[in-house]
Short mmCIF file of C-alpha atoms in Angstrom, two decimals:
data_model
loop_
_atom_site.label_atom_id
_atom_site.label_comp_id
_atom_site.label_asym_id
_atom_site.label_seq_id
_atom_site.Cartn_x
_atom_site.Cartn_y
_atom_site.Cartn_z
CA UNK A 16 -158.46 -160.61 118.17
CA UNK A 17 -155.78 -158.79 119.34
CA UNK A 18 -154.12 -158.47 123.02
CA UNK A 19 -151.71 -156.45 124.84
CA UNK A 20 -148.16 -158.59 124.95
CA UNK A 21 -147.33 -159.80 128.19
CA UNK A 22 -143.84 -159.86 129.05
CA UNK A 23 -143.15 -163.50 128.66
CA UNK A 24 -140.36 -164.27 126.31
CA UNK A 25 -136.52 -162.64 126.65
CA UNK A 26 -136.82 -160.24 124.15
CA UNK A 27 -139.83 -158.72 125.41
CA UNK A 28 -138.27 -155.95 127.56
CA UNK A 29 -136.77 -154.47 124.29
CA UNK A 30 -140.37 -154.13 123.21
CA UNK A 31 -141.93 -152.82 125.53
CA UNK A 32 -144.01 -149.41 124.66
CA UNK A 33 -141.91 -147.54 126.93
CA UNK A 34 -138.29 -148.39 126.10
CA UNK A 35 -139.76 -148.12 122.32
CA UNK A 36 -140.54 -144.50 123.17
CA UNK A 37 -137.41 -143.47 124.61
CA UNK A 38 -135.17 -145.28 122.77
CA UNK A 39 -136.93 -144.03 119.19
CA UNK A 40 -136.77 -140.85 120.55
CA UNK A 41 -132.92 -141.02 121.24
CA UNK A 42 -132.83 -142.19 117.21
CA UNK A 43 -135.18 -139.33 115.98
CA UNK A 44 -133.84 -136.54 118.38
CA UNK A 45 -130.55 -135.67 115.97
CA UNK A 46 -132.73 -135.94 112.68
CA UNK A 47 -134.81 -133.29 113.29
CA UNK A 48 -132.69 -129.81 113.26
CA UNK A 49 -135.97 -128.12 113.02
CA UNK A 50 -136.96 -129.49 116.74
CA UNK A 51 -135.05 -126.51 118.77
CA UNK A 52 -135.61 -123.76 116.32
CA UNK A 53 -138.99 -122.78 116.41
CA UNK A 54 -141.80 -122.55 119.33
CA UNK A 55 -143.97 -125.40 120.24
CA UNK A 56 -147.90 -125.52 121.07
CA UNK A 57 -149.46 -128.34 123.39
CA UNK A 58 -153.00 -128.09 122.10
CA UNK A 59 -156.09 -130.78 122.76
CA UNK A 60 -158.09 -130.13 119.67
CA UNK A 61 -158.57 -131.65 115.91
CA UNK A 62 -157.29 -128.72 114.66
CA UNK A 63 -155.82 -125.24 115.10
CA UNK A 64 -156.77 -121.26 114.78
CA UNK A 65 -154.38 -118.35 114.79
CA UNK A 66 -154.30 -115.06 113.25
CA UNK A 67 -152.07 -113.29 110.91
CA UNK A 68 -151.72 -109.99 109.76
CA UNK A 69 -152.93 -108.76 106.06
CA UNK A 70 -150.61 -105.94 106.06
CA UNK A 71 -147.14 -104.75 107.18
CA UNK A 72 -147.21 -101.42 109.60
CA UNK A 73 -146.19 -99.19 106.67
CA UNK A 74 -149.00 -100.53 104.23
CA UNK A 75 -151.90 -100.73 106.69
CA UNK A 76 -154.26 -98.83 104.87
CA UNK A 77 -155.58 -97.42 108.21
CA UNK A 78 -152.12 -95.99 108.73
CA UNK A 79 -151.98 -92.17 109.94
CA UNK A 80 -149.48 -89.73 110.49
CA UNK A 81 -149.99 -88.39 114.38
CA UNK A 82 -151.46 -84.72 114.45
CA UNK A 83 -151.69 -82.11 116.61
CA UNK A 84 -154.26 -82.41 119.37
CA UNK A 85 -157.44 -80.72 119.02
CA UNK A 86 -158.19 -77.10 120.69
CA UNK A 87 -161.60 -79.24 123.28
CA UNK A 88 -158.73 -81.55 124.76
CA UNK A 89 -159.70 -85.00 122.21
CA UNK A 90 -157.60 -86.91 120.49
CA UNK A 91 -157.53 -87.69 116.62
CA UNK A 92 -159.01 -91.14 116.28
CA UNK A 93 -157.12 -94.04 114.65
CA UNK A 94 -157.42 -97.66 113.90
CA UNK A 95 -156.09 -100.44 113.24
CA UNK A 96 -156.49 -102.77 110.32
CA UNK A 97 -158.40 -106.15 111.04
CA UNK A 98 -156.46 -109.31 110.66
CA UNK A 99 -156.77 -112.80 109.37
CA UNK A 100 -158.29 -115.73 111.13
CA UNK A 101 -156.49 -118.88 109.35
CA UNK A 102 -156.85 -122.75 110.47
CA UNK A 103 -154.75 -125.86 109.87
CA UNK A 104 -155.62 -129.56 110.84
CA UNK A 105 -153.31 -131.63 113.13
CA UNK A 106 -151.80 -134.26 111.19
CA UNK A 107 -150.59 -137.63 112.09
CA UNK A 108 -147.49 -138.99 110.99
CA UNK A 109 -147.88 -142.81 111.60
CA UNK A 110 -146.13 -146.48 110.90
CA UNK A 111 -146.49 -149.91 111.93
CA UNK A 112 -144.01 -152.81 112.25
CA UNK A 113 -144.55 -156.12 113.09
CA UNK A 114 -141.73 -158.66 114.68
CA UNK A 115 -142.42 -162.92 114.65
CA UNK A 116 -141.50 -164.58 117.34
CA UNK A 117 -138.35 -165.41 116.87
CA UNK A 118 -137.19 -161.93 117.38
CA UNK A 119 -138.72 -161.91 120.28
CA UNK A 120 -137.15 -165.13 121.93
CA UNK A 121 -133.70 -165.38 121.04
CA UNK A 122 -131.03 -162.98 121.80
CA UNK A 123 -129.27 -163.14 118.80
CA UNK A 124 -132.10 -160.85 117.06
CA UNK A 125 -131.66 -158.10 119.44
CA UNK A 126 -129.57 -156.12 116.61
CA UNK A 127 -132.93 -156.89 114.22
CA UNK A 128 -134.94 -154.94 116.99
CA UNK A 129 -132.44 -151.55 116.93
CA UNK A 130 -132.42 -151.76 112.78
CA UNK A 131 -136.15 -151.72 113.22
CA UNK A 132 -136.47 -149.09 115.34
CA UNK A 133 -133.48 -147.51 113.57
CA UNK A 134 -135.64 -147.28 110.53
CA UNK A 135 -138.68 -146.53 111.91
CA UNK A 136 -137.02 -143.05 113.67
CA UNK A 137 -135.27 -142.06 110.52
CA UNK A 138 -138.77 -142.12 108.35
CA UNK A 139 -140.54 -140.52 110.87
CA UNK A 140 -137.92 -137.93 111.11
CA UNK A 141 -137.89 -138.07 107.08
CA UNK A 142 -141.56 -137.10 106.96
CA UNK A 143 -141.55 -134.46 109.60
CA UNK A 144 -139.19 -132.54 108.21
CA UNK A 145 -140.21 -132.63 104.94
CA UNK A 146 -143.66 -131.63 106.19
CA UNK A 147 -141.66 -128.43 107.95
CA UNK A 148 -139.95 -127.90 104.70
CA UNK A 149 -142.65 -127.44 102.70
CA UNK A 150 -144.59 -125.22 105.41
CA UNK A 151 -141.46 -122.69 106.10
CA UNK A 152 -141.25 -122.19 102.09
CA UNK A 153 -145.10 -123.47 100.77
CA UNK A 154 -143.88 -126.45 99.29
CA UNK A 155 -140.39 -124.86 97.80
CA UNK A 156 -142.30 -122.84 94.86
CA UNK A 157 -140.10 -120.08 93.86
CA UNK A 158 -143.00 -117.96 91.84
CA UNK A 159 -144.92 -116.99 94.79
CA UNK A 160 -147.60 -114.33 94.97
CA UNK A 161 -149.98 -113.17 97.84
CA UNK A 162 -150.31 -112.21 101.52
CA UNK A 163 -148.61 -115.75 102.06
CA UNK A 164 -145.75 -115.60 100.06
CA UNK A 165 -142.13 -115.99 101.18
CA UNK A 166 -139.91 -114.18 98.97
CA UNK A 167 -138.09 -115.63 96.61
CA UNK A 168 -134.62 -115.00 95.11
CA UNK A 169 -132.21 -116.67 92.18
CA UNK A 170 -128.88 -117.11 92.19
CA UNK A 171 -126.68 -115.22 89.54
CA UNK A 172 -125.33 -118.46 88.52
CA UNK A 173 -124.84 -121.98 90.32
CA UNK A 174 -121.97 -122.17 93.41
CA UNK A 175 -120.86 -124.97 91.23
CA UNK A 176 -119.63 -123.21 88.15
CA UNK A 177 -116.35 -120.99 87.86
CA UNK A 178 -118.57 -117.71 87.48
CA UNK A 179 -120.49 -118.41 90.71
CA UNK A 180 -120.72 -115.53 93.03
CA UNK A 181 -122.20 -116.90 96.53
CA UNK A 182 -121.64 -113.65 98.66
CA UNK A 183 -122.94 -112.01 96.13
CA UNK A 184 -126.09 -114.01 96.15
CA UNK A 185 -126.61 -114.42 99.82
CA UNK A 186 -126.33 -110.15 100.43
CA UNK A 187 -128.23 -109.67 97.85
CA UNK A 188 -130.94 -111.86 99.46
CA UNK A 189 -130.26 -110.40 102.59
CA UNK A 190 -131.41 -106.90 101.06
CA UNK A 191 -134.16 -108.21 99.53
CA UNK A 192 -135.31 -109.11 103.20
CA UNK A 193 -134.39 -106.03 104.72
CA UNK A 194 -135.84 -103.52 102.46
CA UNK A 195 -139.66 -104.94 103.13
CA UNK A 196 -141.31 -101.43 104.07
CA UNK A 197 -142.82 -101.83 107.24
CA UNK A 198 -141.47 -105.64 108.51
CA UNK A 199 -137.78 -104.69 110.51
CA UNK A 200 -136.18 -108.21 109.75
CA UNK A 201 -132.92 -108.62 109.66
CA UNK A 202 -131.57 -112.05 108.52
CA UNK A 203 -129.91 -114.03 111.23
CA UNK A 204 -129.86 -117.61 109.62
CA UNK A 205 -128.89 -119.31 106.30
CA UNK A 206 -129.70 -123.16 105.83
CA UNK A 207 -128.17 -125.02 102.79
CA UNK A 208 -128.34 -128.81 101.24
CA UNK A 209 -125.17 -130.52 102.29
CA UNK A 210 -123.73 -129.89 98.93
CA UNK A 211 -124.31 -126.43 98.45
CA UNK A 212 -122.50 -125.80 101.71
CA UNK A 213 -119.43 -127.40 100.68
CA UNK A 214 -119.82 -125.34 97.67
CA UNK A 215 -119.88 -122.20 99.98
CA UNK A 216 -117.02 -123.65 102.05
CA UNK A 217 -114.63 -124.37 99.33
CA UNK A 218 -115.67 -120.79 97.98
CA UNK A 219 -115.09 -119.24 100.92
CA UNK A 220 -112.10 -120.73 102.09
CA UNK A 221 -109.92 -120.10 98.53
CA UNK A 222 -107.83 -116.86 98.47
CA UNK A 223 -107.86 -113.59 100.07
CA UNK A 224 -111.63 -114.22 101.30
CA UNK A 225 -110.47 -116.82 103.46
CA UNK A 226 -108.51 -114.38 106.27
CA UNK A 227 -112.30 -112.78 106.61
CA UNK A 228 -113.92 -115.82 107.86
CA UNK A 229 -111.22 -117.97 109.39
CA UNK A 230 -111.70 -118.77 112.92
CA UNK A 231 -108.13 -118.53 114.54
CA UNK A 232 -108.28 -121.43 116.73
CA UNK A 233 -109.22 -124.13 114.33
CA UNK A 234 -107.40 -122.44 111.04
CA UNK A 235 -110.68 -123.55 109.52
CA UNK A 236 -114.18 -121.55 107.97
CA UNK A 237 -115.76 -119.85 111.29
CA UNK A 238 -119.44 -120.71 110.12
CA UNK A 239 -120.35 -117.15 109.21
CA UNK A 240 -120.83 -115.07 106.22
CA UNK A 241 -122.30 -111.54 106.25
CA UNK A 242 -123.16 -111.68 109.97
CA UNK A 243 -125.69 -115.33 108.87
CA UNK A 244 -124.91 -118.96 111.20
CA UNK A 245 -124.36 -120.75 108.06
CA UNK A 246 -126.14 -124.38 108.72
CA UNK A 247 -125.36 -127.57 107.02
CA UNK A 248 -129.23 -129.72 106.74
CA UNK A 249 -128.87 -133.15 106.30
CA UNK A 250 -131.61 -135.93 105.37
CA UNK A 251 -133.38 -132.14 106.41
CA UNK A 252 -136.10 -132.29 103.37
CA UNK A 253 -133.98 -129.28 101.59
CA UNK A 254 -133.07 -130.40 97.65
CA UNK A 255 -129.95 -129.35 96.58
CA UNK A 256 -129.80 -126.24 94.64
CA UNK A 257 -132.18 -124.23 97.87
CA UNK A 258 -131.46 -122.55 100.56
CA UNK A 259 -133.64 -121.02 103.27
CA UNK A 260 -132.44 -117.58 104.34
CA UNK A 261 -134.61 -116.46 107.85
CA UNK A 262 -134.80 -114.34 110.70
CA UNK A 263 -135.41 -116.78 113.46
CA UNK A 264 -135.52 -113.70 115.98
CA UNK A 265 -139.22 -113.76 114.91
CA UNK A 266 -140.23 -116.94 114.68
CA UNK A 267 -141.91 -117.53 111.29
CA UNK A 268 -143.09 -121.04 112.13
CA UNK A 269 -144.75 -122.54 114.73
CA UNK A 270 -145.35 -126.61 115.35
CA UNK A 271 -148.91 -127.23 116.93
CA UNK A 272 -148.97 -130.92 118.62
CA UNK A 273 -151.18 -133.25 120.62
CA UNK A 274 -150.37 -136.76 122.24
CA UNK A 275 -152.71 -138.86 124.52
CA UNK A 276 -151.48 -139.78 127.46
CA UNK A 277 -152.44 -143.36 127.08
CA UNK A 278 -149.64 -144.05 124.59
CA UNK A 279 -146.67 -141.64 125.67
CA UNK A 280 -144.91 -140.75 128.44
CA UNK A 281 -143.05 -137.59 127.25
CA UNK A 282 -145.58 -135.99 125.42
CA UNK A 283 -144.00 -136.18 121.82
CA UNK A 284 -143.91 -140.22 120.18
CA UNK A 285 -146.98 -141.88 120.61
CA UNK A 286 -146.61 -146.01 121.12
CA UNK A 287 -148.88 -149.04 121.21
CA UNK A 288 -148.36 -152.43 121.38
CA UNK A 289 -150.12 -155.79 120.59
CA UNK A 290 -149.85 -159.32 119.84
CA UNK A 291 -151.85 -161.35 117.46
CA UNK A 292 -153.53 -164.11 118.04
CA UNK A 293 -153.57 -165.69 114.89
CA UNK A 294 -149.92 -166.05 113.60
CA UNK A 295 -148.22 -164.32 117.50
CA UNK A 296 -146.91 -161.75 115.73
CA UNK A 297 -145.78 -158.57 117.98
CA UNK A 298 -147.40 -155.32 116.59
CA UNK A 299 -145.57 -152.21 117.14
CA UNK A 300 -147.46 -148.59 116.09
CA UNK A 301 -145.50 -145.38 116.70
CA UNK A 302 -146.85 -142.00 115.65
CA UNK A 303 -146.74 -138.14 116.39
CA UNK A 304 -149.47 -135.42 116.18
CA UNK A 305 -148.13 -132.36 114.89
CA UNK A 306 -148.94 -129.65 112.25
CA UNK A 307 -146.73 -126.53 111.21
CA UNK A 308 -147.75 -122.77 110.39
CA UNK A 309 -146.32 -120.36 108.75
CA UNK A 310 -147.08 -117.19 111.01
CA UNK A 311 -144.41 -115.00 109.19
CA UNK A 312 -144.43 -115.36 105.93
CA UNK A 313 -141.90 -112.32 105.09
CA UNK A 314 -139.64 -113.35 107.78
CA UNK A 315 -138.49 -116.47 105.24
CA UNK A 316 -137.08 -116.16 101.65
CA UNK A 317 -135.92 -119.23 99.80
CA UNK A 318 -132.97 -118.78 97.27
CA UNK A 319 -132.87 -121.11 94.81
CA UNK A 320 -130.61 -122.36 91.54
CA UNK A 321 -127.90 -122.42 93.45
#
């Protein structure tokens, strides 16, 4: 049998659901870079509908060219194409750790409490993002084909080798982006494993290219190439040797999520806690409710060998 802990022993206030929530929260907050950049859902449902479209304005099949209007006053008739009704189930990323007693009564174990919750924020965050990851690029597979696609484009060579070319790369994947006939992306974003980035940086900041992207306040790299926020993704889910280029003006993805108001308070991180009977062990489960789409497919294209 299992009951709700009562707050009885010093320690307890640490563990209580709510401080859990916030202060997990506070841990998992900076680990997920993909939090602020794309639009949330609040939905109440098992899983989620939305609708995407089959083809771009210029290759709608139903596409006309306007003509003159007839001599009885109508209009020609057009239409548009139907689109695609696509569902995804919500999915629930989930642990469970358990504390004895002793961490609950003496103050010395406080620091065991943080490197617990420590841990539990950074897999959490771990799992999410890799689950984002995989959405924004369908699972990082650079031979793509069909209507869900993202496009896909090599580097000449790798940014580590003395006949690497990264500008050359990342305008070249920036054309490959703007020249889809009928989609009017333009590239606003470039994300890149921690060591591919210093790759770029070193790149960029040696010789004449340097006085091109040098921010004159800080005598240091100004974050930009070709008009792209260059981004640095950390513990992110992005391998080394991929990058995500993206026009975030359009909002490719979109994160769906649920929470019951029983177990949270903010409407994100889900908590519960209990203590067992049999051996008084305190029980702590954390968990979100969240899946990604990918609503704009063309909007993403991963490089990759870099």
């Amino acid at each position: 049998m299992a009951l709700e802990n009562v707050n009885s022993l010093p320690n307890d206030r640490f563990l209580r659901k709510e401080f859990i929530e916030s202060t997990i929260m506070d841990f998992v907050d900076p680990l997920l870079p993909w939090e602020d950049m794309f639009p949330h859902v609040t939905i109440d449902a098992l899983s989620v509908t939305w609708f995407k479209e089959q083809y771009s304005k210029t290759n709608d099949p139903n596409k006309r060219t306007p003509s003159l209007r007839r001599e009885d006053g109508t209009f020609p008739h057009v239409q548009m194409s139907g689109i695609v009704e696509k569902t995804a189930q919500m999915q629930q990323f989930a642990f469970e750790m358990d504390f004895d007693e002793r961490v609950r009564r003496y103050s010395s174990m406080i620091d065991h409490i943080d490197r617990g919750m420590r841990r539990m924020a950074f897999w959490l965050a771990e799992s999410i993002n890799t689950q984002v990851i995989n959405t924004l690029t369908n699972d990082l597979d650079t031979s793509q084909t069909g209507d869900d696609a993202v496009l896909t484009k090599a580097a000449a060579a790798v940014w580590s080798g003395g006949s690497a070319t990264p500008i050359d790369d990342i305008r070249e994947a920036i054309h490959d982006m703007e020249i889809q006939a009928g989609y009017s992306y333009s590239p606003t974003d470039l994300f890149l494993h921690p060591t591919n980035y210093m790759e770029l940086k070193a790149y960029l900041t040696t010789g004449v290219t340097f006085q091109w992207v040098k921010d004159p306040t800080t005598n240091d790299w100004n974050g930009m190439v070709e008009g792209l926020k260059i981004h640095k993704l950390k513990d992110a889910g992005l391998p080394e040797g991929k990058a995500i280029l993206m026009d975030r003006t359009v909002a490719p993805l979109t994160i769906y999520e649920s929470s019951d108001p029983q177990y949270t308070s903010q409407g994100k991180l889900q908590v519960h806690t209990y203590t067992s009977d049999m051996d008084h062990r305190y029980h702590v489960q954390v968990w979100r409710d969240l899946v990604p789409v990918l609503k704009e497919p063309k909007a993403v294209l991963l490089m990759h060998t870099l």
